[in-house]
Short mmCIF file of C-alpha atoms in Angstrom, two decimals:
data_model
loop_
_atom_site.label_atom_id
_atom_site.label_comp_id
_atom_site.label_asym_id
_atom_site.label_seq_id
_atom_site.Cartn_x
_atom_site.Cartn_y
_atom_site.Cartn_z
CA UNK A 13 -25.08 12.67 41.79
CA UNK A 14 -25.09 16.36 42.39
CA UNK A 15 -22.67 18.64 40.65
CA UNK A 16 -20.91 20.33 43.51
CA UNK A 17 -20.90 24.00 42.76
CA UNK A 18 -23.05 26.83 44.02
CA UNK A 19 -24.71 30.21 43.83
CA UNK A 20 -26.23 32.92 45.94
CA UNK A 21 -29.62 34.54 46.37
CA UNK A 22 -32.00 37.37 46.83
CA UNK A 23 -34.86 35.50 45.33
CA UNK A 24 -36.54 37.69 42.73
CA UNK A 25 -37.72 35.84 39.65
CA UNK A 26 -36.28 37.31 36.51
CA UNK A 27 -37.25 37.01 32.90
CA UNK A 28 -36.16 33.87 31.13
CA UNK A 29 -33.19 33.64 28.78
CA UNK A 30 -30.94 35.66 31.06
CA UNK A 31 -28.36 32.98 30.71
CA UNK A 32 -28.24 32.25 27.06
CA UNK A 33 -27.96 28.60 26.25
CA UNK A 34 -27.79 27.13 22.82
CA UNK A 35 -31.39 27.61 21.73
CA UNK A 36 -31.52 24.51 19.58
CA UNK A 37 -30.77 22.23 22.50
CA UNK A 38 -32.24 23.87 25.58
CA UNK A 39 -35.70 25.01 26.61
CA UNK A 40 -35.68 27.46 29.53
CA UNK A 41 -37.73 26.36 32.52
CA UNK A 42 -37.19 29.21 34.95
CA UNK A 43 -34.72 31.87 35.87
CA UNK A 44 -33.93 34.00 38.87
CA UNK A 45 -31.49 36.41 40.37
CA UNK A 46 -29.26 34.56 42.77
CA UNK A 47 -30.06 35.38 46.39
CA UNK A 48 -26.38 35.34 47.43
CA UNK A 49 -22.94 35.08 45.93
CA UNK A 50 -22.61 31.40 45.28
CA UNK A 51 -20.51 29.06 43.15
CA UNK A 52 -22.56 25.96 43.88
CA UNK A 53 -26.22 25.02 43.78
CA UNK A 54 -28.23 21.83 43.98
CA UNK A 55 -31.50 21.27 42.16
CA UNK A 56 -34.01 19.06 43.99
CA UNK A 57 -34.94 15.67 42.45
CA UNK A 58 -38.28 16.95 41.10
CA UNK A 59 -36.94 20.34 40.13
CA UNK A 60 -39.05 22.40 42.50
CA UNK A 61 -36.34 23.77 44.78
CA UNK A 62 -32.82 25.10 44.42
CA UNK A 63 -30.36 25.01 47.31
CA UNK A 64 -27.82 27.83 47.16
CA UNK A 65 -24.52 27.29 48.97
CA UNK A 66 -23.47 30.86 49.54
CA UNK A 67 -19.97 32.26 49.64
CA UNK A 68 -20.53 33.36 53.25
CA UNK A 69 -21.22 29.66 54.06
CA UNK A 70 -24.95 30.14 54.61
CA UNK A 71 -27.35 27.88 52.69
CA UNK A 72 -30.63 29.07 51.19
CA UNK A 73 -33.52 26.99 49.88
CA UNK A 74 -35.35 28.80 47.10
CA UNK A 75 -38.55 27.88 45.26
CA UNK A 76 -37.48 27.31 41.66
CA UNK A 77 -40.56 28.84 40.08
CA UNK A 78 -41.36 31.78 42.37
CA UNK A 79 -37.86 32.58 43.61
CA UNK A 80 -39.17 32.77 47.17
CA UNK A 81 -36.75 31.82 49.91
CA UNK A 82 -38.18 28.82 51.74
CA UNK A 83 -35.53 28.37 54.38
CA UNK A 84 -32.15 29.75 55.29
CA UNK A 85 -29.37 28.06 57.24
CA UNK A 86 -26.93 30.48 58.85
CA UNK A 87 -23.22 30.33 58.14
CA UNK A 88 -22.60 28.79 61.56
CA UNK A 89 -22.65 25.89 62.21
CA UNK A 90 -20.97 24.84 59.00
CA UNK A 91 -22.77 22.60 56.53
CA UNK A 92 -20.65 19.52 55.72
CA UNK A 93 -23.18 17.78 53.49
CA UNK A 94 -26.74 18.05 52.27
CA UNK A 95 -29.42 16.03 50.55
CA UNK A 96 -32.96 16.32 49.20
CA UNK A 97 -35.53 13.59 49.69
CA UNK A 98 -36.69 11.93 46.49
CA UNK A 99 -40.11 13.58 46.65
CA UNK A 100 -38.71 17.11 47.20
CA UNK A 101 -40.46 17.14 50.57
CA UNK A 102 -37.38 17.39 52.74
CA UNK A 103 -33.96 18.93 52.70
CA UNK A 104 -31.35 17.87 55.24
CA UNK A 105 -27.97 19.29 56.11
CA UNK A 106 -25.17 17.71 58.10
CA UNK A 107 -23.32 19.92 60.58
CA UNK A 108 -20.06 19.12 62.38
CA UNK A 109 -20.40 16.69 65.25
CA UNK A 110 -23.00 14.60 63.42
CA UNK A 111 -25.86 17.06 63.90
CA UNK A 112 -28.50 16.74 61.21
CA UNK A 113 -31.08 19.42 60.52
CA UNK A 114 -34.08 18.45 58.39
CA UNK A 115 -36.45 21.10 57.08
CA UNK A 116 -39.48 20.96 54.76
CA UNK A 117 -38.40 21.81 51.24
CA UNK A 118 -41.85 22.37 49.73
CA UNK A 119 -43.34 25.85 49.88
CA UNK A 120 -46.66 24.88 51.46
CA UNK A 121 -45.56 21.88 53.48
CA UNK A 122 -47.21 21.49 56.87
CA UNK A 123 -44.24 19.40 58.02
CA UNK A 124 -42.01 20.70 60.76
CA UNK A 125 -38.26 20.95 61.01
CA UNK A 126 -36.26 18.45 63.04
CA UNK A 127 -32.80 18.30 64.53
CA UNK A 128 -31.00 15.28 65.85
CA UNK A 129 -27.53 13.89 66.23
CA UNK A 130 -25.91 10.88 64.62
CA UNK A 131 -22.79 9.31 66.11
CA UNK A 132 -19.46 9.03 64.36
CA UNK A 133 -17.20 11.13 62.19
CA UNK A 134 -19.75 11.79 59.44
CA UNK A 135 -18.83 13.65 56.27
CA UNK A 136 -21.98 13.48 54.15
CA UNK A 137 -25.52 12.16 54.15
CA UNK A 138 -28.01 10.90 51.58
CA UNK A 139 -31.72 10.32 52.22
CA UNK A 140 -32.87 6.70 52.05
CA UNK A 141 -35.38 6.18 49.22
CA UNK A 142 -38.38 5.99 51.59
CA UNK A 143 -37.20 8.97 53.61
CA UNK A 144 -36.93 6.91 56.79
CA UNK A 145 -33.33 7.85 57.44
CA UNK A 146 -29.94 8.41 55.92
CA UNK A 147 -26.95 6.73 54.40
CA UNK A 148 -24.01 8.45 56.07
CA UNK A 149 -20.49 8.73 54.70
CA UNK A 150 -17.85 8.30 57.39
CA UNK A 151 -14.17 9.22 57.23
CA UNK A 152 -12.04 6.12 56.75
CA UNK A 153 -14.88 3.72 57.35
CA UNK A 154 -17.76 2.02 55.59
CA UNK A 155 -21.09 3.71 55.04
CA UNK A 156 -23.62 3.71 57.86
CA UNK A 157 -27.39 3.36 57.55
CA UNK A 158 -29.45 5.32 60.06
CA UNK A 159 -33.16 5.13 60.85
CA UNK A 160 -34.27 8.55 62.07
CA UNK A 161 -38.03 8.05 62.40
CA UNK A 162 -37.72 8.02 66.19
CA UNK A 163 -34.58 8.34 68.23
CA UNK A 164 -31.87 7.98 65.60
CA UNK A 165 -30.38 4.52 65.54
CA UNK A 166 -27.80 2.95 63.28
CA UNK A 167 -29.42 -0.05 61.64
CA UNK A 168 -26.62 -1.22 59.37
CA UNK A 169 -22.96 -0.84 58.62
CA UNK A 170 -21.98 -1.42 55.03
CA UNK A 171 -18.69 -3.01 54.00
CA UNK A 172 -15.34 -1.89 52.76
CA UNK A 173 -11.73 -2.91 53.11
CA UNK A 174 -10.48 0.64 53.79
CA UNK A 175 -11.16 4.23 52.80
CA UNK A 176 -14.64 5.71 52.69
CA UNK A 177 -17.66 5.90 50.44
CA UNK A 178 -16.77 7.81 47.31
CA UNK A 179 -20.15 7.45 45.59
CA UNK A 180 -23.51 5.79 46.06
CA UNK A 181 -26.89 5.55 44.37
CA UNK A 182 -30.26 3.93 45.09
CA UNK A 183 -32.06 2.15 42.26
CA UNK A 184 -35.14 3.81 40.76
CA UNK A 185 -37.40 1.35 42.63
CA UNK A 186 -35.43 1.88 45.84
CA UNK A 187 -34.67 -1.81 46.28
CA UNK A 188 -30.97 -1.72 45.53
CA UNK A 189 -28.09 0.38 46.76
CA UNK A 190 -24.84 0.52 44.85
CA UNK A 191 -21.73 1.90 46.50
CA UNK A 192 -18.19 2.75 45.49
CA UNK A 193 -15.51 2.94 48.15
CA UNK A 194 -11.94 4.10 48.35
CA UNK A 195 -10.88 0.47 48.15
CA UNK A 196 -12.10 0.60 44.50
CA UNK A 197 -14.77 -2.09 45.00
CA UNK A 198 -18.34 -1.65 43.70
CA UNK A 199 -20.88 -3.25 46.03
CA UNK A 200 -24.61 -3.92 45.69
CA UNK A 201 -26.95 -4.15 48.69
CA UNK A 202 -30.54 -5.18 49.26
CA UNK A 203 -32.21 -2.18 50.93
CA UNK A 204 -34.80 -4.44 52.58
CA UNK A 205 -32.16 -5.76 54.99
CA UNK A 206 -28.95 -3.96 53.93
CA UNK A 207 -27.25 -7.26 53.21
CA UNK A 208 -24.62 -7.31 50.47
CA UNK A 209 -25.80 -9.00 47.29
CA UNK A 210 -22.61 -8.98 45.29
CA UNK A 211 -19.52 -6.98 44.61
CA UNK A 212 -17.39 -6.12 41.63
CA UNK A 213 -13.61 -5.96 42.04
CA UNK A 214 -12.66 -5.36 38.45
CA UNK A 215 -11.75 -1.73 38.91
CA UNK A 216 -8.27 -0.73 40.04
CA UNK A 217 -8.75 3.00 40.49
CA UNK A 218 -11.29 4.93 42.52
CA UNK A 219 -14.82 5.50 41.27
CA UNK A 220 -16.12 9.01 41.79
CA UNK A 221 -19.65 8.68 40.50
CA UNK A 222 -22.12 5.82 40.23
CA UNK A 223 -25.66 6.15 38.91
CA UNK A 224 -28.40 3.72 37.96
CA UNK A 225 -29.66 3.92 34.41
CA UNK A 226 -33.33 4.97 34.26
CA UNK A 227 -34.44 1.36 33.65
CA UNK A 228 -32.53 0.23 36.77
CA UNK A 229 -30.76 -2.58 34.91
CA UNK A 230 -27.26 -1.13 34.89
CA UNK A 231 -25.13 1.39 36.68
CA UNK A 232 -22.90 3.93 35.04
CA UNK A 233 -19.51 4.41 36.65
CA UNK A 234 -17.02 7.20 36.23
CA UNK A 235 -13.67 7.51 37.90
CA UNK A 236 -9.94 8.00 37.88
CA UNK A 237 -9.41 5.63 34.95
CA UNK A 238 -10.89 8.36 32.70
CA UNK A 239 -13.60 6.10 31.34
CA UNK A 240 -17.33 5.70 31.69
CA UNK A 241 -18.31 2.13 32.38
CA UNK A 242 -21.59 0.27 32.23
CA UNK A 243 -21.97 -2.45 34.85
CA UNK A 244 -24.94 -4.78 35.14
CA UNK A 245 -26.61 -4.90 38.54
CA UNK A 246 -25.41 -8.46 39.09
CA UNK A 247 -21.94 -6.98 39.17
CA UNK A 248 -20.78 -9.48 36.60
CA UNK A 249 -20.13 -7.65 33.39
CA UNK A 250 -18.48 -4.29 32.96
CA UNK A 251 -18.21 -2.56 29.61
CA UNK A 252 -15.90 0.40 29.47
CA UNK A 253 -16.29 2.97 26.79
CA UNK A 254 -13.66 4.95 24.99
CA UNK A 255 -11.08 6.55 27.24
CA UNK A 256 -11.64 10.23 27.80
CA UNK A 257 -8.89 12.80 28.15
CA UNK A 258 -10.31 13.87 31.51
CA UNK A 259 -11.89 12.36 34.61
CA UNK A 260 -15.67 11.82 34.59
CA UNK A 261 -16.63 13.17 37.99
CA UNK A 262 -20.41 13.41 37.85
CA UNK A 263 -22.81 11.41 35.71
CA UNK A 264 -26.52 12.14 35.33
CA UNK A 265 -28.23 9.48 33.17
CA UNK A 266 -31.44 10.55 31.49
CA UNK A 267 -33.95 9.53 28.84
CA UNK A 268 -34.66 6.12 27.43
CA UNK A 269 -31.95 6.06 24.80
CA UNK A 270 -29.04 5.76 27.20
CA UNK A 271 -27.68 9.28 27.37
CA UNK A 272 -26.04 10.97 30.30
CA UNK A 273 -24.68 14.34 31.24
CA UNK A 274 -21.07 13.97 32.33
CA UNK A 275 -19.02 16.53 34.21
CA UNK A 276 -15.29 16.16 33.55
CA UNK A 277 -12.26 17.56 35.29
CA UNK A 278 -8.57 17.50 34.46
CA UNK A 279 -6.67 15.47 37.05
CA UNK A 280 -3.55 17.51 36.33
CA UNK A 281 -5.41 20.75 36.99
CA UNK A 282 -4.35 22.35 33.73
CA UNK A 283 -7.64 22.47 31.79
CA UNK A 284 -11.00 23.84 32.89
CA UNK A 285 -13.87 21.53 33.85
CA UNK A 286 -16.47 20.92 31.18
CA UNK A 287 -19.73 19.06 30.60
CA UNK A 288 -20.63 16.69 27.81
CA UNK A 289 -23.51 14.52 26.68
CA UNK A 290 -22.45 10.87 26.67
CA UNK A 291 -24.17 8.38 24.40
CA UNK A 292 -24.46 4.72 25.30
CA UNK A 293 -24.94 3.93 21.63
CA UNK A 294 -21.44 4.95 20.56
CA UNK A 295 -19.78 5.37 23.95
CA UNK A 296 -18.63 8.86 23.10
CA UNK A 297 -19.06 12.23 24.76
CA UNK A 298 -19.93 15.44 22.98
CA UNK A 299 -18.97 18.58 24.89
CA UNK A 300 -21.78 21.03 25.60
CA UNK A 301 -21.33 24.58 24.43
CA UNK A 302 -22.82 26.78 27.10
CA UNK A 303 -22.74 30.44 27.93
CA UNK A 304 -22.48 30.05 31.67
CA UNK A 305 -21.34 27.48 34.20
CA UNK A 306 -23.35 24.31 34.80
CA UNK A 307 -23.69 24.00 38.55
CA UNK A 308 -26.31 21.28 38.98
CA UNK A 309 -28.13 18.71 36.87
CA UNK A 310 -31.02 16.31 37.37
CA UNK A 311 -32.98 13.81 35.34
CA UNK A 312 -36.58 14.93 35.78
CA UNK A 313 -39.43 13.05 34.11
CA UNK A 314 -36.89 11.46 31.81
CA UNK A 315 -35.46 14.80 30.71
CA UNK A 316 -32.19 16.41 31.65
CA UNK A 317 -32.52 19.66 33.57
CA UNK A 318 -29.47 21.86 33.91
CA UNK A 319 -28.82 24.71 36.29
CA UNK A 320 -26.48 27.27 34.82
CA UNK A 321 -25.21 30.54 36.22
CA UNK A 322 -23.73 33.64 34.74
CA UNK A 323 -22.98 36.66 36.87
CA UNK A 324 -25.75 36.87 39.44
CA UNK A 325 -28.32 35.09 37.27
CA UNK A 326 -29.38 31.49 37.47
CA UNK A 327 -31.32 29.62 34.84
CA UNK A 328 -32.90 26.18 34.79
CA UNK A 329 -33.26 24.71 31.33
CA UNK A 330 -34.37 21.42 29.83
CA UNK A 331 -32.12 19.68 27.33
CA UNK A 332 -33.61 18.36 24.09
CA UNK B 18 24.22 -2.10 86.69
CA UNK B 19 20.51 -2.83 86.52
CA UNK B 20 19.55 -4.35 83.16
CA UNK B 21 15.83 -4.94 83.20
CA UNK B 22 12.57 -3.73 84.66
CA UNK B 23 12.34 -6.95 86.62
CA UNK B 24 15.77 -6.46 88.15
CA UNK B 25 14.89 -2.89 89.04
CA UNK B 26 11.66 -4.00 90.67
CA UNK B 27 13.48 -6.69 92.66
CA UNK B 28 15.94 -4.13 93.95
CA UNK B 29 13.23 -1.60 94.81
CA UNK B 30 11.17 -4.20 96.62
CA UNK B 31 14.26 -5.31 98.57
CA UNK B 32 14.83 -1.74 99.78
CA UNK B 33 11.14 -1.07 100.39
CA UNK B 34 10.89 1.52 97.62
CA UNK B 35 8.15 -0.45 95.85
CA UNK B 36 5.40 -2.59 97.35
CA UNK B 37 3.44 -5.01 95.23
CA UNK B 38 -0.25 -4.83 96.12
CA UNK B 39 -1.16 -7.38 93.47
CA UNK B 40 -0.93 -11.16 93.40
CA UNK B 41 0.70 -11.02 89.95
CA UNK B 42 4.22 -12.33 89.56
CA UNK B 43 7.13 -9.93 89.41
CA UNK B 44 7.69 -10.82 85.75
CA UNK B 45 4.09 -10.02 84.88
CA UNK B 46 4.30 -6.69 86.66
CA UNK B 47 7.55 -5.88 84.91
CA UNK B 48 6.09 -6.72 81.51
CA UNK B 49 2.98 -4.59 82.17
CA UNK B 50 5.17 -1.69 83.26
CA UNK B 51 7.30 -1.97 80.13
CA UNK B 52 4.20 -2.17 77.94
CA UNK B 53 2.76 0.94 79.57
CA UNK B 54 6.01 2.81 78.98
CA UNK B 55 6.16 1.71 75.35
CA UNK B 56 2.64 2.78 74.45
CA UNK B 57 2.46 4.81 71.29
CA UNK B 58 -0.18 7.06 69.93
CA UNK B 59 -1.76 5.84 66.68
CA UNK B 60 -0.57 7.64 63.58
CA UNK B 61 -3.18 10.24 62.59
CA UNK B 62 -5.32 9.22 59.63
CA UNK B 63 -5.96 11.21 56.49
CA UNK B 64 -7.97 10.83 53.31
CA UNK B 65 -7.21 8.01 50.90
CA UNK B 66 -7.84 9.41 47.47
CA UNK B 67 -8.46 10.34 44.99
CA UNK B 68 -5.81 8.41 43.06
CA UNK B 69 -5.25 5.24 45.00
CA UNK B 70 -4.65 2.30 42.65
CA UNK B 71 -5.02 -1.30 43.68
CA UNK B 72 -2.54 -4.12 42.84
CA UNK B 73 0.64 -2.05 42.79
CA UNK B 74 3.88 -3.99 42.23
CA UNK B 75 6.16 -5.13 45.05
CA UNK B 76 9.09 -2.89 44.39
CA UNK B 77 10.98 -1.02 47.06
CA UNK B 78 12.93 0.98 44.50
CA UNK B 79 10.48 3.24 42.76
CA UNK B 80 12.91 5.66 41.16
CA UNK B 81 15.03 5.08 38.12
CA UNK B 82 18.18 6.87 37.07
CA UNK B 83 16.19 8.73 34.45
CA UNK B 84 13.67 10.22 36.88
CA UNK B 85 13.76 13.93 37.51
CA UNK B 86 13.73 15.19 41.06
CA UNK B 87 15.71 14.95 44.27
CA UNK B 88 16.19 11.31 45.26
CA UNK B 89 14.21 10.42 48.35
CA UNK B 90 14.71 7.60 50.81
CA UNK B 91 11.69 6.86 52.99
CA UNK B 92 12.08 4.57 55.96
CA UNK B 93 10.44 3.68 59.23
CA UNK B 94 9.08 0.97 61.48
CA UNK B 95 5.52 -0.30 61.84
CA UNK B 96 4.31 -0.52 65.43
CA UNK B 97 1.18 -1.43 67.31
CA UNK B 98 -0.02 1.05 69.93
CA UNK B 99 1.40 -1.17 72.68
CA UNK B 100 4.85 -0.63 71.21
CA UNK B 101 5.18 -4.05 69.62
CA UNK B 102 6.67 -4.15 66.17
CA UNK B 103 4.45 -5.53 63.39
CA UNK B 104 6.63 -7.46 60.94
CA UNK B 105 3.51 -8.95 59.31
CA UNK B 106 2.35 -5.53 58.17
CA UNK B 107 1.89 -4.52 54.55
CA UNK B 108 2.53 -0.99 53.31
CA UNK B 109 1.12 0.52 50.14
CA UNK B 110 2.89 3.75 49.27
CA UNK B 111 2.10 6.05 46.36
CA UNK B 112 2.88 9.59 45.30
CA UNK B 113 3.23 11.89 42.32
CA UNK B 114 6.39 12.14 40.27
CA UNK B 115 8.63 15.19 40.44
CA UNK B 116 6.16 17.09 38.27
CA UNK B 117 3.12 16.50 40.50
CA UNK B 118 1.58 13.89 38.22
CA UNK B 119 0.01 10.63 39.44
CA UNK B 120 0.50 7.67 37.13
CA UNK B 121 -3.02 6.30 36.72
CA UNK B 122 -2.12 4.41 33.55
CA UNK B 123 0.62 2.36 35.11
CA UNK B 124 2.30 2.05 38.49
CA UNK B 125 5.14 4.54 38.54
CA UNK B 126 5.76 5.71 42.10
CA UNK B 127 3.36 3.14 43.49
CA UNK B 128 4.48 0.16 45.52
CA UNK B 129 3.40 -2.51 47.97
CA UNK B 130 6.08 -3.63 50.39
CA UNK B 131 6.42 -5.89 53.38
CA UNK B 132 8.69 -4.74 56.21
CA UNK B 133 11.57 -6.91 57.38
CA UNK B 134 11.61 -9.08 60.50
CA UNK B 135 12.07 -6.01 62.66
CA UNK B 136 9.06 -4.34 60.99
CA UNK B 137 11.35 -1.85 59.27
CA UNK B 138 10.62 -0.66 55.75
CA UNK B 139 12.52 1.43 53.25
CA UNK B 140 11.61 2.67 49.79
CA UNK B 141 13.62 4.66 47.30
CA UNK B 142 11.80 7.38 45.41
CA UNK B 143 12.04 11.04 44.43
CA UNK B 144 10.63 14.07 46.21
CA UNK B 145 7.05 14.34 44.92
CA UNK B 146 5.97 17.46 43.09
CA UNK B 147 3.05 19.66 44.03
CA UNK B 148 -0.17 18.09 42.79
CA UNK B 149 -2.22 21.03 41.46
CA UNK B 150 -5.28 20.39 43.60
CA UNK B 151 -3.28 20.15 46.82
CA UNK B 152 -1.29 22.63 48.83
CA UNK B 153 1.62 20.45 49.96
CA UNK B 154 3.90 17.75 48.62
CA UNK B 155 2.86 14.47 50.17
CA UNK B 156 3.24 10.70 50.11
CA UNK B 157 0.24 8.42 50.61
CA UNK B 158 0.33 5.42 52.95
CA UNK B 159 -2.09 2.54 53.40
CA UNK B 160 -0.78 0.26 56.14
CA UNK B 161 -2.45 -2.97 57.19
CA UNK B 162 -1.55 -5.70 59.66
CA UNK B 163 -3.46 -8.70 61.00
CA UNK B 164 -5.54 -7.78 64.04
CA UNK B 165 -5.17 -4.06 63.44
CA UNK B 166 -7.25 -1.34 61.83
CA UNK B 167 -6.10 -0.32 58.35
CA UNK B 168 -4.34 3.03 58.48
CA UNK B 169 -4.82 5.49 55.64
CA UNK B 170 -2.60 8.52 56.00
CA UNK B 171 -0.31 10.97 54.24
CA UNK B 172 3.22 12.08 55.08
CA UNK B 173 4.46 15.62 54.45
CA UNK B 174 7.90 17.20 54.23
CA UNK B 175 9.16 19.82 56.65
CA UNK B 176 11.15 21.23 53.73
CA UNK B 177 8.00 22.04 51.74
CA UNK B 178 8.17 25.71 50.67
CA UNK B 179 4.57 26.09 51.81
CA UNK B 180 5.75 25.90 55.44
CA UNK B 181 8.34 28.65 54.93
CA UNK B 182 10.77 26.76 57.14
CA UNK B 183 8.37 26.71 60.10
CA UNK B 184 6.03 23.72 59.94
CA UNK B 185 5.12 24.16 63.62
CA UNK B 186 3.44 27.42 62.74
CA UNK B 187 2.39 26.81 59.15
CA UNK B 188 1.45 23.15 58.84
CA UNK B 189 -2.27 23.95 58.79
CA UNK B 190 -1.87 25.86 55.52
CA UNK B 191 -2.85 22.57 53.93
CA UNK B 192 -6.34 21.85 55.28
CA UNK B 193 -5.81 18.13 54.78
CA UNK B 194 -2.90 17.97 57.22
CA UNK B 195 -4.66 16.59 60.25
CA UNK B 196 -1.67 16.67 62.59
CA UNK B 197 1.73 18.33 62.88
CA UNK B 198 3.05 14.84 63.50
CA UNK B 199 2.56 14.01 59.82
CA UNK B 200 5.07 16.68 58.76
CA UNK B 201 8.44 14.98 58.95
CA UNK B 202 11.93 16.48 59.09
CA UNK B 203 14.09 15.99 56.03
CA UNK B 204 17.78 15.23 56.32
CA UNK B 205 20.17 15.31 53.41
CA UNK B 206 22.85 12.70 52.98
CA UNK B 207 25.34 12.10 50.22
CA UNK B 208 26.46 8.88 48.69
CA UNK B 209 29.14 8.42 46.06
CA UNK B 210 26.81 9.55 43.28
CA UNK B 211 24.31 12.03 44.60
CA UNK B 212 22.57 13.91 47.40
CA UNK B 213 19.55 12.13 48.85
CA UNK B 214 16.71 13.44 50.99
CA UNK B 215 16.04 11.07 53.87
CA UNK B 216 12.79 10.95 55.81
CA UNK B 217 11.93 8.69 58.72
CA UNK B 218 8.24 7.97 59.18
CA UNK B 219 7.22 5.36 61.74
CA UNK B 220 3.60 4.29 61.65
CA UNK B 221 1.52 3.09 64.58
CA UNK B 222 -1.61 1.01 64.06
CA UNK B 223 -4.60 0.68 66.37
CA UNK B 224 -5.85 -2.75 67.31
CA UNK B 225 -9.15 -3.98 65.96
#
C-alpha cells in the first residue's frame, strides 16, 4: 500500500542528510529538492522513481537518483488514482471518465505512452502483476479486472455484497489477489482465472490495508478495529495482535523477521498521524522518531525504504 | 366522482377524448399509466465507510435517556423505482453520537431494522455530532431488498450550521454530498417530555 501524501518538485539533487533521520536506524539513499509544493509522494516498487502529487494538482515523475523530471501530468484533467508497475517500467494515472494514461517510468525506456478509456465509475487503479492490465476500484461496486494489451476489455468482475474495494494486494508470486471490501469481507482470488478461492468473514469493521508478508504465506490486515491481524492465505485463521490506540491505515511488511511499517491515524481526529515499526514476534508497534513527515514507504530488496519530507526537501532512506 | 385510472379511461374513451391504439385491456393500460405516474428516481448513492460495522443489533430505539444531544426521529418509506413499496427491505442505519464519535467497540447508534408491512421505518436517535474528518452531520444508510441493488447512501440535515440556513446554495460545501436531495428538512415537534427533531427520508431502490 502507498502512503497517501505528497510533495512537489524542481528536480535538483541535493546533498544527503537534508532531512535528518535518526542516524542509528536509517541510512540515506538519496535526497532532492522537491520540484513542486507537495504533501504526497509515491515511491516506485523498485525505488527508482518518485511521483510527486503537487499542490496545483499536477503530477511529476522524478528519477530518484538524478532528480531529473521524467514526465509531467498537467493539473487538468484531474488525477483520481495512480499506480506503478511492479518492475518500475510504467506509471499509470486514472482521470475522470475512466481515462487511463500510461507513461514509461524509467529514464531510458524506449516504451511509448498510451491513453485509453475504461468503462464505469472508476475511482482508482492498480497494475496487474504481469502488467497486462489493471484492477479498477469502482464506486459502490466490486473490483473490475481489465486487460489493456489491445482494446481495453473487462475480463472479470470480482465479488462483494455492497460497498467498494477498500484495499487489495497481489501475492509476491502474482498468483493470488487478496481484497478487502466495504462489506468487511476478505476475499482471495486465483489470478490465473480470477475465480474466488475463499473468503474470510470474521471481521466486523472495514479493513483499510491488506498486504502479503514477504514469504507470501500470510496477509497483514489493518482497519477500523484498531488492530493488526495476521491471516493465512487459506482465509481460515486470523490472529489479531494487541489493540492499538489508533487506526492502522497503511502497512508495509518488510524483511524476513516479520516486521512492518505501520501508518496510524486517530479516528477521532484529535491526535496527529504517526508511523511505527510493528513486530510479528511480540505483536507490538514502536513509534518511529523522525524529523520530517513520512510520505511514502516501500519494501525494496527486503529492506524498508522511507520517503520523508521537511520543508522543500525530500529524502529517501533505508531502515536498519 | 371518478375514483380510478380505469374509470377515467372508460369515461374518456366514451367521449372520444382517448383512443386506445393497443390491443391491451383497459385494466392493463390503466395499470401501466399508474405505474408511469408513480415512477421515482433512485435515491442518490454515497460512500459507505469508513466505519460501517456488520451485525448491528435490531433495535429501532438507539437513544437512551442518558444520551446527550437533541433527540432525533428518523422515518420514511422504502420504494422501488416503479413506486411499489418494499416491505421486505432491510435498513442498516449508523451514525456518530452527539460528540461526533463512532462506536467501533460496540454498537451504539447502529441498528438493523425491517420496515413494517407498508414499508415504513422509524428509528429514534439523537442528532449526530460533526465527525472531525467530515464537513457535515450525517446518518449512514445501507438499504437492501430482494431483487434490488443495495443502496449505500448518507442523509444530511438542512439545519446543519454548515449550510447557513440555505442548503440549496451551500449543500456542496461537503464534497461528499452527491445530491441536494440527500439534505432533508428538519421539523421540530414536542412531546410531553422534550423537543424532538423529526426528519423524513424515503429511499428508492433500483431493480437488479
